[in-house]
């Protein structure tokens, strides 16, 4: 491991996974990697990974462990896997038209075992906690990390402690943590407040911190980008667009892209762009207002509760990959998020609100000319539609923005709303509705 700021290379990380010398984040680096070495022959690696897709071995069946040559070593007896990864890449024809691009795909990380992208990092970090003989793991979360951690802890016979902001996470995510057996604490604060308590806790108790400051999480999450390149026959798209919350995911995908290029698995870099909700935009402001020189924490607010984060831990890592790949940072409004989410749904795919910032951001990047109509674009959808059904139902009933400052702007979403119809149990009534719908279609 190496510190991203001062370059110190500690043999092991402390409980908070921060550099003992300067307090910044740690990352894995691989000094032995050189392109052209027999171990890293690109063609041989690609063939090996493809061959594993037909294997009956649990590690090979995981879309994370299948790529273990590009990850730190963890002995097999410690591996906790739910066969995560292996997520589909979908074409989005209607969304492409809405955004004004010809070639648009979504890599749906919501199709993981606990229905979010967190599983790819969690399998790896939970396995490392198991290797470290921890009996407790813990995280602060806006919901998805806690659901994922609780599942992997249960599978690995470890106890899990979840700190979540009271009333600020969706029921779907909370119910997962409960069912998977986590000790769940709803703290009267926001996500950033939960992080502060957790950081103090790990100094006093022997629990393994499984937030994305844990560099094992980042390593596992790299595999989404590796798998994506394999699905595209190792022909990189022009753009990859990700939501930005705590900024671990963008850091991981960017790290994977840079490493794949170093190992000559790909010949050029896609531009990695990061989209934030306007009400939770500290990274956007850091880049646009301060040239990335500092990040001012803020009180965050957005209906996309997964990314309701005011002080993102991995902002320096994300900045580095943004600059290295030539990506852009954008912010989108609440209504833009809701519209984009319904459009992704209308393509038969669906996602949770935080994932939809990617399409909303793409539209802005198209309008600004950063994305050209003929360029190939991949959106990373981070969570499943069913994670937050409340948002979806309120949107379709027209309740989401009722009585809020966004009410006027929300008129543009009307054509996407499909409120359920309450009818008598009468055939004639249903046929009349069907006929009317046919006439309008
Ligand atoms: N999308 C979803 C669905 C998320 O749950 C998160 C983060 C993000 C995007 C942002 O990813 O933090 O790596 O930039 N959720 C965390 C959690 C914070 O606790 O579940 P990021």
Short mmCIF file of C-alpha atoms and ligand atoms in Angstrom, two decimals:
data_model
loop_
_atom_site.label_atom_id
_atom_site.label_comp_id
_atom_site.label_asym_id
_atom_site.label_seq_id
_atom_site.Cartn_x
_atom_site.Cartn_y
_atom_site.Cartn_z
CA UNK A 1 0.00 0.00 0.00
CA UNK A 2 1.05 3.56 -0.64
CA UNK A 3 -0.19 6.93 0.61
CA UNK A 4 -1.71 8.98 -2.21
CA UNK A 5 -0.30 12.22 -0.75
CA UNK A 6 3.13 11.64 0.80
CA UNK A 7 4.00 8.35 -0.93
CA UNK A 8 4.76 6.49 2.34
CA UNK A 9 4.50 2.69 1.89
CA UNK A 10 3.40 1.14 5.21
CA UNK A 11 3.57 -2.65 5.55
CA UNK A 12 0.05 -2.69 6.92
CA UNK A 13 -2.77 -0.19 7.33
CA UNK A 14 -4.07 1.08 10.67
CA UNK A 15 -7.69 0.64 11.75
CA UNK A 16 -8.76 3.78 9.85
CA UNK A 17 -6.89 2.90 6.62
CA UNK A 18 -5.18 6.26 6.61
CA UNK A 19 -1.50 7.09 6.31
CA UNK A 20 0.11 7.17 9.77
CA UNK A 21 2.47 9.92 8.58
CA UNK A 22 0.11 12.43 6.93
CA UNK A 23 -3.43 11.12 7.43
CA UNK A 24 -4.35 10.84 3.73
CA UNK A 25 -5.78 7.79 1.96
CA UNK A 26 -3.88 4.65 1.05
CA UNK A 27 -4.04 2.77 -2.24
CA UNK A 28 -2.64 -0.46 -3.59
CA UNK A 29 0.12 -0.27 -6.16
CA UNK A 30 1.85 -3.10 -7.98
CA UNK A 31 5.58 -2.47 -8.41
CA UNK A 32 6.08 -5.83 -10.13
CA UNK A 33 3.77 -5.01 -13.00
CA UNK A 34 5.41 -4.47 -16.32
CA UNK A 35 3.73 -4.88 -19.65
CA UNK A 36 5.41 -7.57 -21.68
CA UNK A 37 6.33 -9.74 -18.69
CA UNK A 38 5.09 -13.31 -19.27
CA UNK A 39 2.71 -13.07 -16.27
CA UNK A 40 1.03 -10.06 -17.79
CA UNK A 41 0.84 -11.02 -21.42
CA UNK A 42 -2.38 -9.18 -22.40
CA UNK A 43 -3.60 -11.81 -24.86
CA UNK A 44 -2.97 -14.65 -22.39
CA UNK A 45 -4.78 -12.83 -19.59
CA UNK A 46 -7.80 -12.09 -21.78
CA UNK A 47 -7.98 -15.73 -22.83
CA UNK A 48 -7.66 -16.96 -19.23
CA UNK A 49 -10.45 -14.66 -18.00
CA UNK A 50 -12.72 -15.74 -20.82
CA UNK A 51 -12.05 -19.42 -20.15
CA UNK A 52 -13.03 -18.98 -16.49
CA UNK A 53 -16.55 -18.07 -17.58
CA UNK A 54 -17.22 -21.74 -18.22
CA UNK A 55 -15.65 -22.94 -14.97
CA UNK A 56 -17.56 -24.51 -12.04
CA UNK A 57 -15.14 -23.02 -9.52
CA UNK A 58 -16.71 -20.38 -7.21
CA UNK A 59 -13.84 -17.94 -7.67
CA UNK A 60 -14.00 -18.23 -11.44
CA UNK A 61 -17.77 -17.74 -11.39
CA UNK A 62 -17.41 -14.41 -9.58
CA UNK A 63 -17.06 -11.39 -11.84
CA UNK A 64 -14.57 -10.03 -9.32
CA UNK A 65 -12.32 -12.99 -8.50
CA UNK A 66 -12.23 -14.02 -12.16
CA UNK A 67 -9.87 -11.05 -12.62
CA UNK A 68 -7.74 -11.83 -9.57
CA UNK A 69 -4.46 -11.35 -11.45
CA UNK A 70 -5.10 -7.59 -11.27
CA UNK A 71 -5.95 -7.62 -7.53
CA UNK A 72 -3.88 -8.05 -4.36
CA UNK A 73 -3.60 -11.69 -3.29
CA UNK A 74 -6.07 -13.07 -0.73
CA UNK A 75 -5.84 -16.82 0.04
CA UNK A 76 -8.83 -18.78 -1.22
CA UNK A 77 -9.91 -20.04 2.22
CA UNK A 78 -10.78 -16.44 3.17
CA UNK A 79 -12.78 -15.61 0.08
CA UNK A 80 -16.44 -14.67 0.68
CA UNK A 81 -18.28 -14.56 -2.62
CA UNK A 82 -21.91 -14.32 -3.72
CA UNK A 83 -20.92 -14.63 -7.42
CA UNK A 84 -20.95 -10.85 -7.69
CA UNK A 85 -20.12 -8.97 -10.88
CA UNK A 86 -21.03 -10.55 -14.23
CA UNK A 87 -23.42 -7.65 -14.73
CA UNK A 88 -25.07 -6.98 -18.07
CA UNK A 89 -24.23 -4.28 -20.57
CA UNK A 90 -27.43 -3.00 -22.15
CA UNK A 91 -28.03 -0.80 -25.16
CA UNK A 92 -30.31 2.16 -24.32
CA UNK A 93 -32.02 3.21 -27.57
CA UNK A 94 -34.66 5.57 -26.15
CA UNK A 95 -32.23 7.20 -23.75
CA UNK A 96 -29.78 7.62 -26.62
CA UNK A 97 -32.39 9.59 -28.55
CA UNK A 98 -33.21 11.69 -25.48
CA UNK A 99 -29.52 12.48 -24.97
CA UNK A 100 -28.69 13.03 -28.65
CA UNK A 101 -26.08 10.31 -29.03
CA UNK A 102 -26.06 7.28 -31.32
CA UNK A 103 -24.15 4.73 -29.28
CA UNK A 104 -25.25 4.51 -25.65
CA UNK A 105 -24.90 1.58 -23.25
CA UNK A 106 -25.51 1.07 -19.56
CA UNK A 107 -23.45 -1.26 -17.41
CA UNK A 108 -25.97 -2.22 -14.77
CA UNK A 109 -24.17 -2.72 -11.48
CA UNK A 110 -27.57 -2.89 -9.82
CA UNK A 111 -27.74 -6.46 -11.12
CA UNK A 112 -25.35 -7.60 -8.39
CA UNK A 113 -26.42 -9.98 -5.57
CA UNK A 114 -27.55 -7.21 -3.20
CA UNK A 115 -28.63 -5.01 -6.13
CA UNK A 116 -25.88 -2.39 -6.09
CA UNK A 117 -22.32 -1.93 -7.31
CA UNK A 118 -21.07 -2.17 -3.71
CA UNK A 119 -20.88 -5.98 -3.90
CA UNK A 120 -17.82 -5.97 -6.16
CA UNK A 121 -15.80 -4.05 -3.58
CA UNK A 122 -17.43 -5.72 -0.62
CA UNK A 123 -16.54 -9.29 -1.61
CA UNK A 124 -12.91 -8.22 -1.64
CA UNK A 125 -12.86 -6.07 1.51
CA UNK A 126 -14.97 -8.53 3.53
CA UNK A 127 -12.58 -11.33 2.50
CA UNK A 128 -9.62 -9.25 3.66
CA UNK A 129 -11.42 -8.67 7.01
CA UNK A 130 -11.87 -12.44 7.27
CA UNK A 131 -8.20 -12.94 6.53
CA UNK A 132 -7.43 -10.38 9.27
CA UNK A 133 -9.51 -12.53 11.69
CA UNK A 134 -11.95 -9.73 12.51
CA UNK A 135 -15.17 -10.83 14.15
CA UNK A 136 -16.84 -7.41 13.59
CA UNK A 137 -17.03 -5.30 10.44
CA UNK A 138 -18.63 -1.85 10.30
CA UNK A 139 -19.60 0.93 7.94
CA UNK A 140 -21.34 4.29 7.71
CA UNK A 141 -23.71 4.28 4.81
CA UNK A 142 -26.43 5.91 2.76
CA UNK A 143 -27.85 2.40 2.45
CA UNK A 144 -26.22 0.34 -0.26
CA UNK A 145 -22.87 -0.19 1.44
CA UNK A 146 -24.68 -1.34 4.58
CA UNK A 147 -26.89 -3.79 2.67
CA UNK A 148 -23.88 -5.23 0.90
CA UNK A 149 -21.66 -5.38 3.96
CA UNK A 150 -24.37 -7.06 6.02
CA UNK A 151 -24.77 -9.79 3.38
CA UNK A 152 -21.07 -10.52 3.00
CA UNK A 153 -20.50 -10.44 6.77
CA UNK A 154 -23.31 -12.96 7.23
CA UNK A 155 -21.84 -15.22 4.55
CA UNK A 156 -18.42 -14.99 6.21
CA UNK A 157 -19.72 -15.57 9.75
CA UNK A 158 -18.75 -12.10 10.91
CA UNK A 159 -20.88 -9.62 12.86
CA UNK A 160 -21.74 -6.34 11.18
CA UNK A 161 -22.41 -2.88 12.60
CA UNK A 162 -24.25 -0.40 10.39
CA UNK A 163 -24.41 3.36 11.02
CA UNK A 164 -27.01 5.09 8.85
CA UNK A 165 -28.60 8.54 8.97
CA UNK A 166 -32.06 8.26 10.51
CA UNK A 167 -34.88 8.76 8.01
CA UNK A 168 -32.49 9.46 5.13
CA UNK A 169 -32.12 6.05 3.51
CA UNK A 170 -34.62 4.10 1.46
CA UNK A 171 -36.63 1.30 3.05
CA UNK A 172 -35.40 -1.24 0.53
CA UNK A 173 -31.82 -0.80 1.69
CA UNK A 174 -32.66 -0.71 5.38
CA UNK A 175 -34.70 -3.90 5.07
CA UNK A 176 -31.74 -5.68 3.50
CA UNK A 177 -29.40 -4.80 6.39
CA UNK A 178 -32.00 -6.07 8.87
CA UNK A 179 -32.63 -9.34 7.06
CA UNK A 180 -28.91 -10.05 6.67
CA UNK A 181 -28.59 -9.68 10.44
CA UNK A 182 -26.69 -6.43 10.88
CA UNK A 183 -26.69 -4.51 14.14
CA UNK A 184 -28.28 -1.42 12.63
CA UNK A 185 -28.02 2.03 14.25
CA UNK A 186 -30.03 4.91 12.83
CA UNK A 187 -28.12 7.96 14.00
CA UNK A 188 -29.75 11.38 14.29
CA UNK A 189 -27.33 12.97 11.84
CA UNK A 190 -26.44 12.79 8.14
CA UNK A 191 -24.05 10.40 6.34
CA UNK A 192 -21.07 12.63 7.09
CA UNK A 193 -21.98 12.57 10.79
CA UNK A 194 -22.12 8.76 10.69
CA UNK A 195 -18.64 8.68 9.15
CA UNK A 196 -17.28 10.86 11.96
CA UNK A 197 -18.66 8.55 14.65
CA UNK A 198 -17.35 5.48 12.85
CA UNK A 199 -13.85 6.95 12.54
CA UNK A 200 -13.81 7.53 16.30
CA UNK A 201 -15.23 4.07 16.96
CA UNK A 202 -12.52 2.19 15.04
CA UNK A 203 -9.88 3.87 17.20
CA UNK A 204 -11.41 2.25 20.28
CA UNK A 205 -12.87 -1.06 19.10
CA UNK A 206 -11.35 -3.89 17.05
CA UNK A 207 -13.81 -3.59 14.15
CA UNK A 208 -12.81 -3.64 10.51
CA UNK A 209 -13.88 -0.49 8.66
CA UNK A 210 -15.52 -1.41 5.35
CA UNK A 211 -16.22 2.04 3.89
CA UNK A 212 -14.48 2.84 0.62
CA UNK A 213 -11.52 4.45 2.40
CA UNK A 214 -10.62 0.78 2.84
CA UNK A 215 -8.42 0.28 -0.25
CA UNK A 216 -9.56 -3.34 -0.66
CA UNK A 217 -13.00 -1.96 -1.58
CA UNK A 218 -11.47 0.07 -4.40
CA UNK A 219 -9.58 -2.96 -5.71
CA UNK A 220 -12.74 -5.06 -5.95
CA UNK A 221 -14.65 -2.23 -7.60
CA UNK A 222 -11.99 -2.00 -10.30
CA UNK A 223 -13.38 -5.16 -11.83
CA UNK A 224 -16.52 -3.37 -13.12
CA UNK A 225 -14.26 -1.54 -15.58
CA UNK A 226 -12.28 -4.66 -16.49
CA UNK A 227 -15.46 -6.62 -17.14
CA UNK A 228 -16.85 -3.70 -19.16
CA UNK A 229 -13.80 -3.70 -21.44
CA UNK A 230 -14.13 -7.45 -21.91
CA UNK A 231 -17.80 -6.99 -22.88
CA UNK A 232 -16.73 -4.39 -25.45
CA UNK A 233 -14.10 -6.78 -26.88
CA UNK A 234 -11.39 -4.57 -25.30
CA UNK A 235 -12.39 -1.65 -27.51
CA UNK A 236 -12.80 1.26 -25.04
CA UNK A 237 -15.76 3.63 -25.42
CA UNK A 238 -15.11 7.35 -25.75
CA UNK A 239 -16.84 8.16 -22.46
CA UNK A 240 -17.70 6.45 -19.19
CA UNK A 241 -20.07 8.37 -16.91
CA UNK A 242 -20.48 7.63 -13.19
CA UNK A 243 -22.41 9.15 -10.29
CA UNK A 244 -20.27 10.82 -7.62
CA UNK A 245 -21.05 10.51 -3.91
CA UNK A 246 -18.21 9.53 -1.62
CA UNK A 247 -16.19 9.16 -4.85
CA UNK A 248 -14.88 5.64 -4.27
CA UNK A 249 -16.48 4.19 -7.39
CA UNK A 250 -15.11 6.78 -9.80
CA UNK A 251 -11.68 6.35 -8.20
CA UNK A 252 -11.87 2.57 -8.64
CA UNK A 253 -13.03 2.65 -12.25
CA UNK A 254 -10.40 5.24 -13.11
CA UNK A 255 -7.67 3.22 -11.38
CA UNK A 256 -8.66 0.16 -13.39
CA UNK A 257 -8.58 2.11 -16.66
CA UNK A 258 -5.11 3.45 -15.95
CA UNK A 259 -3.82 0.02 -14.91
CA UNK A 260 -5.34 -1.67 -17.97
CA UNK A 261 -3.62 0.83 -20.20
CA UNK A 262 -0.31 0.34 -18.36
CA UNK A 263 -0.61 -3.41 -18.92
CA UNK A 264 -1.58 -2.86 -22.57
CA UNK A 265 -4.95 -4.56 -22.09
CA UNK A 266 -6.46 -1.46 -23.71
CA UNK A 267 -4.74 0.93 -26.06
CA UNK A 268 -6.46 4.18 -25.13
CA UNK A 269 -8.32 5.71 -22.21
CA UNK A 270 -12.02 6.55 -22.17
CA UNK A 271 -12.81 9.92 -20.61
CA UNK A 272 -14.27 9.28 -17.15
CA UNK A 273 -16.84 11.91 -16.15
CA UNK A 274 -18.42 12.29 -12.72
CA UNK A 275 -21.93 13.61 -12.10
CA UNK A 276 -23.26 14.96 -8.80
CA UNK A 277 -26.69 16.09 -7.66
CA UNK A 278 -26.80 19.89 -7.44
CA UNK A 279 -27.76 19.71 -3.76
CA UNK A 280 -24.79 17.45 -2.97
CA UNK A 281 -22.09 18.87 -5.21
CA UNK A 282 -18.90 19.43 -3.17
CA UNK A 283 -16.72 17.77 -5.81
CA UNK A 284 -18.30 19.71 -8.67
CA UNK A 285 -17.58 22.91 -6.76
CA UNK A 286 -14.09 21.82 -5.87
CA UNK A 287 -13.22 21.33 -9.55
CA UNK A 288 -15.18 24.24 -11.03
CA UNK A 289 -14.58 26.86 -8.35
CA UNK A 290 -11.24 25.89 -6.84
CA UNK A 291 -9.51 24.06 -9.72
CA UNK A 292 -9.42 20.93 -7.55
CA UNK A 293 -7.07 22.65 -5.05
CA UNK A 294 -9.41 22.14 -2.11
CA UNK A 295 -12.78 20.66 -1.26
CA UNK A 296 -15.17 22.57 0.95
CA UNK A 297 -17.52 20.22 2.84
CA UNK A 298 -21.19 21.18 2.67
CA UNK A 299 -24.54 20.15 4.10
CA UNK A 300 -25.89 17.92 1.35
CA UNK A 301 -29.50 17.50 0.32
CA UNK A 302 -31.01 15.50 -2.54
CA UNK A 303 -33.81 13.00 -3.09
CA UNK A 304 -31.12 10.74 -4.55
CA UNK A 305 -30.31 9.70 -0.98
CA UNK A 306 -27.49 7.34 -2.00
CA UNK A 307 -25.35 10.34 -2.95
CA UNK A 308 -26.45 12.71 -0.20
CA UNK A 309 -22.86 13.29 0.86
CA UNK A 310 -21.24 16.60 1.75
CA UNK A 311 -17.66 15.58 2.49
CA UNK A 312 -16.53 12.85 0.07
CA UNK A 313 -13.60 10.84 1.42
CA UNK A 314 -12.02 9.90 -1.92
CA UNK A 315 -12.14 13.28 -3.66
CA UNK A 316 -8.38 13.44 -4.24
CA UNK A 317 -8.35 9.98 -5.83
CA UNK A 318 -11.32 10.95 -8.01
CA UNK A 319 -9.66 14.21 -9.04
CA UNK A 320 -6.57 12.33 -10.14
CA UNK A 321 -8.50 9.98 -12.44
CA UNK A 322 -10.66 12.81 -13.76
CA UNK A 323 -7.51 14.67 -14.78
CA UNK A 324 -5.67 11.56 -16.04
CA UNK A 325 -8.52 10.54 -18.32
CA UNK A 326 -9.56 14.05 -19.37
CA UNK A 327 -13.08 13.64 -17.97
CA UNK A 328 -15.53 16.31 -16.92
CA UNK A 329 -17.56 16.98 -13.80
CA UNK A 330 -21.22 18.04 -13.95
CA UNK A 331 -24.13 18.69 -11.63
CA UNK A 332 -27.82 17.99 -12.27
CA UNK A 333 -31.06 19.16 -10.69
CA UNK A 334 -33.60 17.06 -8.81
CA UNK A 335 -36.06 17.24 -11.71
CA UNK A 336 -33.36 16.32 -14.23
CA UNK A 337 -32.59 13.25 -12.11
CA UNK A 338 -36.25 12.21 -11.90
CA UNK A 339 -36.76 12.64 -15.67
CA UNK A 340 -33.62 10.65 -16.48
CA UNK A 341 -34.64 7.89 -14.10
CA UNK A 342 -38.03 7.53 -15.80
CA UNK A 343 -36.33 7.50 -19.22
CA UNK A 344 -34.00 4.69 -18.15
CA UNK A 345 -37.07 2.87 -16.85
CA UNK A 346 -38.85 3.38 -20.17
CA UNK A 347 -35.98 1.54 -21.88
CA UNK A 348 -36.96 -1.48 -19.77
CA UNK A 349 -33.88 -1.23 -17.56
CA UNK A 350 -34.60 0.94 -14.54
CA UNK A 351 -32.30 2.09 -11.76
CA UNK A 352 -32.34 3.97 -8.48
CA UNK A 353 -32.28 7.78 -8.46
CA UNK A 354 -28.54 8.17 -7.80
CA UNK A 355 -27.74 6.08 -10.89
CA UNK A 356 -29.91 8.28 -13.10
CA UNK A 357 -27.63 11.30 -12.61
CA UNK A 358 -25.48 9.66 -15.30
CA UNK A 359 -28.06 10.11 -18.06
CA UNK A 360 -29.01 13.57 -16.79
CA UNK A 361 -25.31 14.47 -16.81
CA UNK A 362 -24.79 13.02 -20.28
CA UNK A 363 -27.48 15.33 -21.64
CA UNK A 364 -25.65 18.32 -20.20
CA UNK A 365 -22.29 17.10 -21.49
CA UNK A 366 -23.87 16.69 -24.95
CA UNK A 367 -25.28 20.21 -24.83
CA UNK A 368 -21.92 21.65 -23.82
CA UNK A 369 -20.26 19.80 -26.71
CA UNK A 370 -17.99 17.73 -24.43
CA UNK A 371 -19.69 14.56 -25.75
CA UNK A 372 -20.11 14.41 -29.55
CA UNK A 373 -23.16 12.74 -31.16
CA UNK A 374 -21.10 9.95 -32.78
CA UNK A 375 -19.08 9.06 -29.67
CA UNK A 376 -19.62 5.81 -27.76
CA UNK A 377 -20.84 6.36 -24.20
CA UNK A 378 -21.29 3.95 -21.28
CA UNK A 379 -23.30 4.93 -18.20
CA UNK A 380 -22.55 3.08 -14.97
CA UNK A 381 -25.89 2.36 -13.29
CA UNK A 382 -25.05 1.78 -9.66
CA UNK A 383 -28.27 0.54 -8.06
CA UNK A 384 -31.44 -1.37 -8.89
CA UNK A 385 -34.85 0.24 -9.47
CA UNK A 386 -36.34 -1.68 -6.52
CA UNK A 387 -33.91 -0.14 -4.03
CA UNK A 388 -36.10 2.94 -3.71
CA UNK A 389 -39.70 2.24 -4.79
CA UNK A 390 -41.01 5.23 -2.78
CA UNK A 391 -39.26 7.67 -5.09
CA UNK A 392 -40.61 5.93 -8.19
CA UNK A 393 -44.19 5.73 -6.97
CA UNK A 394 -44.23 9.36 -5.82
CA UNK A 395 -42.82 10.39 -9.20
CA UNK A 396 -45.47 8.56 -11.20
CA UNK A 397 -48.28 9.77 -8.94
CA UNK A 398 -47.03 13.32 -9.42
CA UNK A 399 -46.30 13.72 -5.69
CA UNK A 400 -42.50 13.88 -5.76
CA UNK A 401 -42.21 17.63 -6.23
CA UNK A 402 -45.69 18.72 -5.07
CA UNK A 403 -45.35 21.73 -2.78
CA UNK A 404 -41.59 22.03 -3.34
CA UNK A 405 -39.64 24.79 -5.12
CA UNK A 406 -39.20 22.35 -8.04
CA UNK A 407 -42.95 22.12 -8.71
CA UNK A 408 -42.86 24.38 -11.79
CA UNK A 409 -39.76 22.78 -13.30
CA UNK A 410 -41.34 19.35 -12.73
CA UNK A 411 -44.03 20.04 -15.35
CA UNK A 412 -41.52 18.81 -17.97
CA UNK A 413 -41.72 15.34 -16.39
CA UNK A 414 -45.47 14.98 -16.85
CA UNK A 415 -45.28 13.00 -20.12
CA UNK A 416 -43.22 10.32 -18.35
CA UNK A 417 -45.60 9.81 -15.44
CA UNK A 418 -47.71 6.64 -15.39
CA UNK A 419 -49.93 6.77 -12.33
CA UNK A 420 -51.71 3.51 -11.48
CA UNK A 421 -55.45 3.61 -12.24
CA UNK A 422 -57.98 2.51 -9.62
CA UNK A 423 -61.00 0.89 -11.32
CA UNK A 424 -63.93 -1.27 -10.41
CA UNK A 425 -63.41 -4.99 -11.16
CA UNK A 426 -65.29 -4.58 -14.41
CA UNK A 427 -64.24 -5.84 -17.85
CA UNK A 428 -65.88 -2.94 -19.64
CA UNK A 429 -63.95 -0.40 -17.56
CA UNK A 430 -60.62 -2.10 -18.34
CA UNK A 431 -61.43 -2.30 -22.07
CA UNK A 432 -62.38 1.38 -22.14
CA UNK A 433 -59.00 2.27 -20.55
CA UNK A 434 -57.16 0.02 -23.00
CA UNK A 435 -58.96 1.55 -26.00
CA UNK A 436 -58.18 5.06 -24.80
CA UNK A 437 -54.51 4.12 -24.28
CA UNK A 438 -54.31 2.57 -27.76
CA UNK A 439 -55.71 5.75 -29.30
CA UNK A 440 -53.05 7.83 -27.56
CA UNK A 441 -50.11 5.56 -28.38
N1 LIG B 1 -24.90 5.25 -6.58
C1 LIG B 1 -25.40 4.54 -5.56
C2 LIG B 1 -26.63 3.74 -5.81
C3 LIG B 1 -24.76 4.55 -4.30
O1 LIG B 1 -25.27 3.83 -3.31
C4 LIG B 1 -23.61 5.35 -4.13
C5 LIG B 1 -22.94 5.42 -2.84
C6 LIG B 1 -23.14 6.07 -5.24
C7 LIG B 1 -23.80 6.00 -6.44
C8 LIG B 1 -21.93 6.90 -5.16
O2 LIG B 1 -20.78 6.11 -5.18
O3 LIG B 1 -19.82 6.93 -3.06
O4 LIG B 1 -18.48 5.57 -4.64
O5 LIG B 1 -19.10 7.91 -5.21
N2 LIG B 1 -23.37 4.91 -1.78
C9 LIG B 1 -22.64 4.82 -0.52
C10 LIG B 1 -23.39 3.94 0.48
C11 LIG B 1 -22.09 6.06 -0.01
O6 LIG B 1 -23.19 4.12 1.69
O7 LIG B 1 -24.14 3.08 0.05
P1 LIG B 1 -19.45 6.65 -4.48
#
